[in-house]
Amino acid sequence: KAGVTQTPRYLIKTRGQQVTLSCSPISGHRSVSWYQQTPGQGLQFLFEYFSETQRNKGNFPGRFSGRQFSNSRSEMNVSTLELGDSALYLCASSPFSAGSYGYTFGSGTRLTVV
Amino acid sequence: DAKTTQPNSMESNEEEPVHLPCNHSTISGTDYIHWYRQLPSQGPEYVIHGLTSNVNNRMASLAIAEDRKSSTLILHRATLRDAAVYYCILRDNSGYALNFGKGTSLLVTP
């Protein structure tokens, strides 16, 4: 079956702009999580959605937001981009939001802010 | 979430078994032990997870200590494609985030 699909793969934006990233989870998976990965901070949790509801949010400013649609697809938005937002953004999906299930990650969206 | 401790790096020869340790002395009874790995320029990949009993799958084996304060990921025959950062993570059914930490960077030499 198809894996987790993230679009676009690469993105270059200018400081101050906003960006929307998309994630299509594995069919049947209802939990979608987003992570930011940078060389300095490693993998950091952004937020998780389950059945269109945000279940938890990491320690990121309000410029970072997301949503999940009824078909479980998810988007994350970053407004007023800063240079420090340059990172690999990863999406992961799981059947349920529980420790007894593993997550499948997408290949990520590489965002560069100039 | 309880924390895990892993060595920063390990090295192995190709076609030899690799034992990657993880300490989690503050693990709770409901924490599952998850392992993920991340190859260069790719997203993390699920490897295996378990609660109390040892687990095997096509990728690896997970050996869990009887007191559950430590675990070991076992790659039975390392290949060059196993060179990656391996993350040991604890997660219970009420927690939503995977706390990746720094992981162990595995180098496999021919």
mmCIF file of C-alpha atoms in Angstrom:
data_model
loop_
_atom_site.group_PDB
_atom_site.id
_atom_site.type_symbol
_atom_site.label_atom_id
_atom_site.label_comp_id
_atom_site.label_asym_id
_atom_site.label_seq_id
_atom_site.Cartn_x
_atom_site.Cartn_y
_atom_site.Cartn_z
ATOM 1 C CA LYS A 1 0.000 0.000 0.000
ATOM 2 C CA ALA A 2 1.086 3.602 -0.492
ATOM 3 C CA GLY A 3 3.185 5.159 2.245
ATOM 4 C CA VAL A 4 2.948 8.580 3.810
ATOM 5 C CA THR A 5 3.126 11.220 1.100
ATOM 6 C CA GLN A 6 4.394 14.705 1.769
ATOM 7 C CA THR A 7 4.241 17.538 -0.701
ATOM 8 C CA PRO A 8 6.132 19.437 -1.829
ATOM 9 C CA ARG A 9 9.517 17.744 -1.317
ATOM 10 C CA TYR A 10 11.453 20.998 -1.479
ATOM 11 C CA LEU A 11 10.433 24.574 -0.937
ATOM 12 C CA ILE A 12 12.233 27.903 -0.903
ATOM 13 C CA LYS A 13 10.477 30.846 0.697
ATOM 14 C CA THR A 14 11.378 34.384 1.603
ATOM 15 C CA ARG A 15 11.441 35.633 5.181
ATOM 16 C CA GLY A 16 8.039 37.020 6.150
ATOM 17 C CA GLN A 17 6.062 34.818 3.769
ATOM 18 C CA GLN A 18 3.811 31.974 4.830
ATOM 19 C CA VAL A 19 3.898 28.344 3.739
ATOM 20 C CA THR A 20 1.539 25.370 3.753
ATOM 21 C CA LEU A 21 2.809 21.801 3.755
ATOM 22 C CA SER A 22 0.661 18.788 2.994
ATOM 23 C CA CYS A 23 0.639 15.231 4.305
ATOM 24 C CA SER A 24 -1.405 12.281 3.078
ATOM 25 C CA PRO A 25 -1.306 9.438 5.612
ATOM 26 C CA ILE A 26 -1.475 5.743 4.904
ATOM 27 C CA SER A 27 -5.018 4.720 4.048
ATOM 28 C CA GLY A 28 -6.919 3.893 7.226
ATOM 29 C CA HIS A 29 -4.540 5.747 9.522
ATOM 30 C CA ARG A 30 -6.341 8.332 11.609
ATOM 31 C CA SER A 31 -3.455 9.815 13.575
ATOM 32 C CA VAL A 32 -1.091 12.291 11.937
ATOM 33 C CA SER A 33 1.871 13.921 13.657
ATOM 34 C CA TRP A 34 4.263 16.599 12.501
ATOM 35 C CA TYR A 35 7.946 16.980 13.436
ATOM 36 C CA GLN A 36 10.615 19.526 12.686
ATOM 37 C CA GLN A 37 14.194 18.372 12.218
ATOM 38 C CA THR A 38 17.186 20.699 12.304
ATOM 39 C CA PRO A 39 20.886 19.899 12.744
ATOM 40 C CA GLY A 40 21.019 21.764 16.035
ATOM 41 C CA GLN A 41 17.773 20.644 17.708
ATOM 42 C CA GLY A 42 17.230 17.232 16.175
ATOM 43 C CA LEU A 43 13.683 15.927 15.806
ATOM 44 C CA GLN A 44 11.120 18.019 17.654
ATOM 45 C CA PHE A 45 7.406 17.356 17.964
ATOM 46 C CA LEU A 46 5.109 19.991 16.511
ATOM 47 C CA PHE A 47 1.579 18.608 16.920
ATOM 48 C CA GLU A 48 -0.629 15.581 16.475
ATOM 49 C CA TYR A 49 -4.105 15.236 15.041
ATOM 50 C CA PHE A 50 -6.562 12.414 15.463
ATOM 51 C CA SER A 51 -9.968 12.398 13.796
ATOM 52 C CA GLU A 52 -9.662 16.095 12.898
ATOM 53 C CA THR A 53 -8.846 17.125 16.482
ATOM 54 C CA GLN A 54 -5.506 18.423 17.663
ATOM 55 C CA ARG A 55 -4.538 16.140 20.527
ATOM 56 C CA ASN A 56 -1.249 17.645 21.557
ATOM 57 C CA LYS A 57 1.067 20.491 20.638
ATOM 58 C CA GLY A 58 4.800 20.877 21.049
ATOM 59 C CA ASN A 59 6.672 23.922 22.241
ATOM 60 C CA PHE A 60 6.490 26.017 19.095
ATOM 61 C CA PRO A 61 5.186 29.573 18.595
ATOM 62 C CA GLY A 62 1.678 30.240 17.380
ATOM 63 C CA ARG A 63 3.028 30.890 13.884
ATOM 64 C CA PHE A 64 2.978 27.116 13.496
ATOM 65 C CA SER A 65 -0.483 25.689 13.004
ATOM 66 C CA GLY A 66 -2.105 22.691 11.452
ATOM 67 C CA ARG A 67 -5.330 20.961 10.666
ATOM 68 C CA GLN A 68 -6.653 17.585 9.671
ATOM 69 C CA PHE A 69 -9.427 16.900 7.218
ATOM 70 C CA SER A 70 -12.153 14.276 7.352
ATOM 71 C CA ASN A 71 -10.141 12.007 5.034
ATOM 72 C CA SER A 72 -7.236 12.215 7.562
ATOM 73 C CA ARG A 73 -5.059 14.290 5.245
ATOM 74 C CA SER A 74 -3.267 17.003 7.154
ATOM 75 C CA GLU A 75 -1.724 20.361 6.476
ATOM 76 C CA MET A 76 0.620 22.463 8.511
ATOM 77 C CA ASN A 77 1.044 26.182 8.063
ATOM 78 C CA VAL A 78 3.857 28.467 9.103
ATOM 79 C CA SER A 79 3.172 32.182 8.934
ATOM 80 C CA THR A 80 5.657 35.040 8.948
ATOM 81 C CA LEU A 81 8.570 32.790 8.123
ATOM 82 C CA GLU A 82 11.895 33.320 9.871
ATOM 83 C CA LEU A 83 15.325 32.143 8.805
ATOM 84 C CA GLY A 84 15.318 29.722 11.733
ATOM 85 C CA ASP A 85 12.302 27.932 10.309
ATOM 86 C CA SER A 86 14.539 26.363 7.685
ATOM 87 C CA ALA A 87 14.282 22.675 8.420
ATOM 88 C CA LEU A 88 13.082 19.281 7.313
ATOM 89 C CA TYR A 89 9.400 18.926 8.215
ATOM 90 C CA LEU A 90 8.280 15.348 8.709
ATOM 91 C CA CYS A 91 4.817 13.900 8.873
ATOM 92 C CA ALA A 92 4.027 10.546 10.475
ATOM 93 C CA SER A 93 0.846 8.510 10.529
ATOM 94 C CA SER A 94 -0.473 5.720 12.717
ATOM 95 C CA PRO A 95 -3.759 3.808 12.908
ATOM 96 C CA PHE A 96 -4.424 5.206 16.361
ATOM 97 C CA SER A 97 -2.778 7.567 18.799
ATOM 98 C CA ALA A 98 -1.457 4.958 21.198
ATOM 99 C CA GLY A 99 1.833 3.519 22.349
ATOM 100 C CA SER A 100 0.918 0.098 21.053
ATOM 101 C CA TYR A 101 1.146 1.329 17.451
ATOM 102 C CA GLY A 102 4.190 2.344 15.478
ATOM 103 C CA TYR A 103 4.374 5.400 13.251
ATOM 104 C CA THR A 104 5.181 5.507 9.549
ATOM 105 C CA PHE A 105 7.043 8.595 8.446
ATOM 106 C CA GLY A 106 7.060 10.376 5.146
ATOM 107 C CA SER A 107 10.232 11.535 3.417
ATOM 108 C CA GLY A 108 9.650 15.096 4.557
ATOM 109 C CA THR A 109 9.492 18.551 3.069
ATOM 110 C CA ARG A 110 12.764 20.458 3.024
ATOM 111 C CA LEU A 111 11.954 24.122 3.668
ATOM 112 C CA THR A 112 14.578 26.772 3.092
ATOM 113 C CA VAL A 113 13.852 30.335 4.176
ATOM 114 C CA VAL A 114 16.014 33.006 2.587
ATOM 115 C CA ASP B 1 7.449 10.713 28.938
ATOM 116 C CA ALA B 2 10.230 8.804 30.658
ATOM 117 C CA LYS B 3 13.718 9.363 29.254
ATOM 118 C CA THR B 4 16.067 6.966 27.537
ATOM 119 C CA THR B 5 19.860 6.861 27.445
ATOM 120 C CA GLN B 6 21.766 5.562 24.439
ATOM 121 C CA PRO B 7 25.435 5.611 23.448
ATOM 122 C CA ASN B 8 26.226 8.388 21.004
ATOM 123 C CA SER B 9 27.818 6.067 18.489
ATOM 124 C CA MET B 10 28.666 2.450 17.791
ATOM 125 C CA GLU B 11 30.615 0.666 15.121
ATOM 126 C CA SER B 12 30.134 -2.772 13.644
ATOM 127 C CA ASN B 13 31.599 -4.918 10.925
ATOM 128 C CA GLU B 14 29.424 -5.962 8.039
ATOM 129 C CA GLU B 15 27.653 -9.311 8.430
ATOM 130 C CA GLU B 16 28.207 -9.357 12.185
ATOM 131 C CA PRO B 17 25.451 -9.017 14.799
ATOM 132 C CA VAL B 18 24.916 -5.622 16.387
ATOM 133 C CA HIS B 19 23.514 -5.040 19.854
ATOM 134 C CA LEU B 20 22.283 -1.509 20.419
ATOM 135 C CA PRO B 21 21.606 -0.807 24.110
ATOM 136 C CA CYS B 22 19.059 1.527 25.662
ATOM 137 C CA ASN B 23 18.594 2.372 29.320
ATOM 138 C CA HIS B 24 15.213 3.522 30.590
ATOM 139 C CA SER B 25 15.363 3.235 34.364
ATOM 140 C CA THR B 26 12.257 5.393 34.943
ATOM 141 C CA ILE B 27 10.016 3.402 32.621
ATOM 142 C CA SER B 28 6.433 2.995 33.779
ATOM 143 C CA GLY B 29 4.340 -0.114 33.490
ATOM 144 C CA THR B 30 2.359 1.249 30.560
ATOM 145 C CA ASP B 31 5.324 2.504 28.487
ATOM 146 C CA TYR B 32 5.967 0.740 25.211
ATOM 147 C CA ILE B 33 9.574 0.599 24.015
ATOM 148 C CA HIS B 34 9.857 1.779 20.415
ATOM 149 C CA TRP B 35 12.855 1.770 18.101
ATOM 150 C CA TYR B 36 13.147 3.876 14.975
ATOM 151 C CA ARG B 37 16.062 4.480 12.680
ATOM 152 C CA GLN B 38 16.884 7.268 10.311
ATOM 153 C CA LEU B 39 19.063 6.750 7.279
ATOM 154 C CA PRO B 40 20.848 9.756 5.784
ATOM 155 C CA SER B 41 18.510 12.102 3.928
ATOM 156 C CA GLN B 42 15.403 10.094 4.832
ATOM 157 C CA GLY B 43 12.589 10.283 7.354
ATOM 158 C CA PRO B 44 12.675 8.026 10.423
ATOM 159 C CA GLU B 45 11.695 4.421 9.856
ATOM 160 C CA TYR B 46 9.856 2.248 12.361
ATOM 161 C CA VAL B 47 11.924 -0.760 13.380
ATOM 162 C CA ILE B 48 10.198 -2.574 16.228
ATOM 163 C CA HIS B 49 8.364 -2.073 19.510
ATOM 164 C CA GLY B 50 7.417 -4.100 22.553
ATOM 165 C CA LEU B 51 5.999 -3.919 26.052
ATOM 166 C CA THR B 52 7.345 -6.766 28.165
ATOM 167 C CA SER B 53 8.231 -9.784 26.052
ATOM 168 C CA ASN B 54 11.012 -10.028 23.521
ATOM 169 C CA VAL B 55 9.877 -9.277 19.981
ATOM 170 C CA ASN B 56 11.109 -10.351 16.576
ATOM 171 C CA ASN B 57 10.316 -9.084 13.115
ATOM 172 C CA ARG B 58 11.966 -9.203 9.718
ATOM 173 C CA MET B 59 14.168 -6.229 10.514
ATOM 174 C CA ALA B 60 15.401 -6.898 14.029
ATOM 175 C CA SER B 61 14.828 -8.362 17.475
ATOM 176 C CA LEU B 62 14.051 -6.491 20.644
ATOM 177 C CA ALA B 63 15.285 -7.936 23.918
ATOM 178 C CA ILE B 64 13.672 -6.413 27.004
ATOM 179 C CA ALA B 65 15.210 -6.863 30.429
ATOM 180 C CA GLU B 66 13.077 -8.594 33.020
ATOM 181 C CA ASP B 67 12.793 -5.398 35.098
ATOM 182 C CA ARG B 68 12.196 -3.406 31.860
ATOM 183 C CA LYS B 69 14.798 -0.819 32.843
ATOM 184 C CA SER B 70 16.823 -1.549 29.736
ATOM 185 C CA SER B 71 16.409 -3.030 26.292
ATOM 186 C CA THR B 72 18.596 -4.053 23.374
ATOM 187 C CA LEU B 73 17.899 -3.802 19.679
ATOM 188 C CA ILE B 74 19.574 -6.667 17.849
ATOM 189 C CA LEU B 75 20.435 -6.552 14.174
ATOM 190 C CA HIS B 76 21.345 -10.134 13.395
ATOM 191 C CA ARG B 77 23.629 -9.446 10.442
ATOM 192 C CA ALA B 78 24.580 -5.856 9.871
ATOM 193 C CA THR B 79 24.758 -4.604 6.316
ATOM 194 C CA LEU B 80 26.052 -1.316 4.985
ATOM 195 C CA ARG B 81 22.432 -0.253 4.543
ATOM 196 C CA ASP B 82 21.934 -0.507 8.318
ATOM 197 C CA ALA B 83 24.194 2.495 8.891
ATOM 198 C CA ALA B 84 21.809 4.997 10.454
ATOM 199 C CA VAL B 85 20.877 6.808 13.639
ATOM 200 C CA TYR B 86 18.863 4.498 15.891
ATOM 201 C CA TYR B 87 16.405 5.991 18.346
ATOM 202 C CA CYS B 88 15.005 4.258 21.420
ATOM 203 C CA ILE B 89 11.760 5.878 22.556
ATOM 204 C CA LEU B 90 9.229 5.222 25.297
ATOM 205 C CA ARG B 91 5.585 5.857 24.623
ATOM 206 C CA ASP B 92 2.447 5.064 26.569
ATOM 207 C CA ASN B 93 -1.118 5.012 25.391
ATOM 208 C CA SER B 94 -1.841 8.475 26.719
ATOM 209 C CA GLY B 95 1.193 10.229 25.239
ATOM 210 C CA TYR B 96 1.130 11.501 21.713
ATOM 211 C CA ALA B 97 4.636 12.676 20.905
ATOM 212 C CA LEU B 98 7.688 10.620 20.109
ATOM 213 C CA ASN B 99 10.599 12.087 22.067
ATOM 214 C CA PHE B 100 13.514 11.196 19.813
ATOM 215 C CA GLY B 101 16.511 12.362 21.795
ATOM 216 C CA LYS B 102 19.961 12.087 20.166
ATOM 217 C CA GLY B 103 19.957 8.386 19.306
ATOM 218 C CA THR B 104 22.914 6.122 18.489
ATOM 219 C CA SER B 105 24.779 6.646 15.250
ATOM 220 C CA LEU B 106 25.685 3.212 13.890
ATOM 221 C CA LEU B 107 28.638 2.915 11.560
ATOM 222 C CA VAL B 108 28.952 -0.319 9.587
ATOM 223 C CA THR B 109 32.288 -1.041 7.993
ATOM 224 C CA PRO B 110 32.946 -3.579 5.241
#
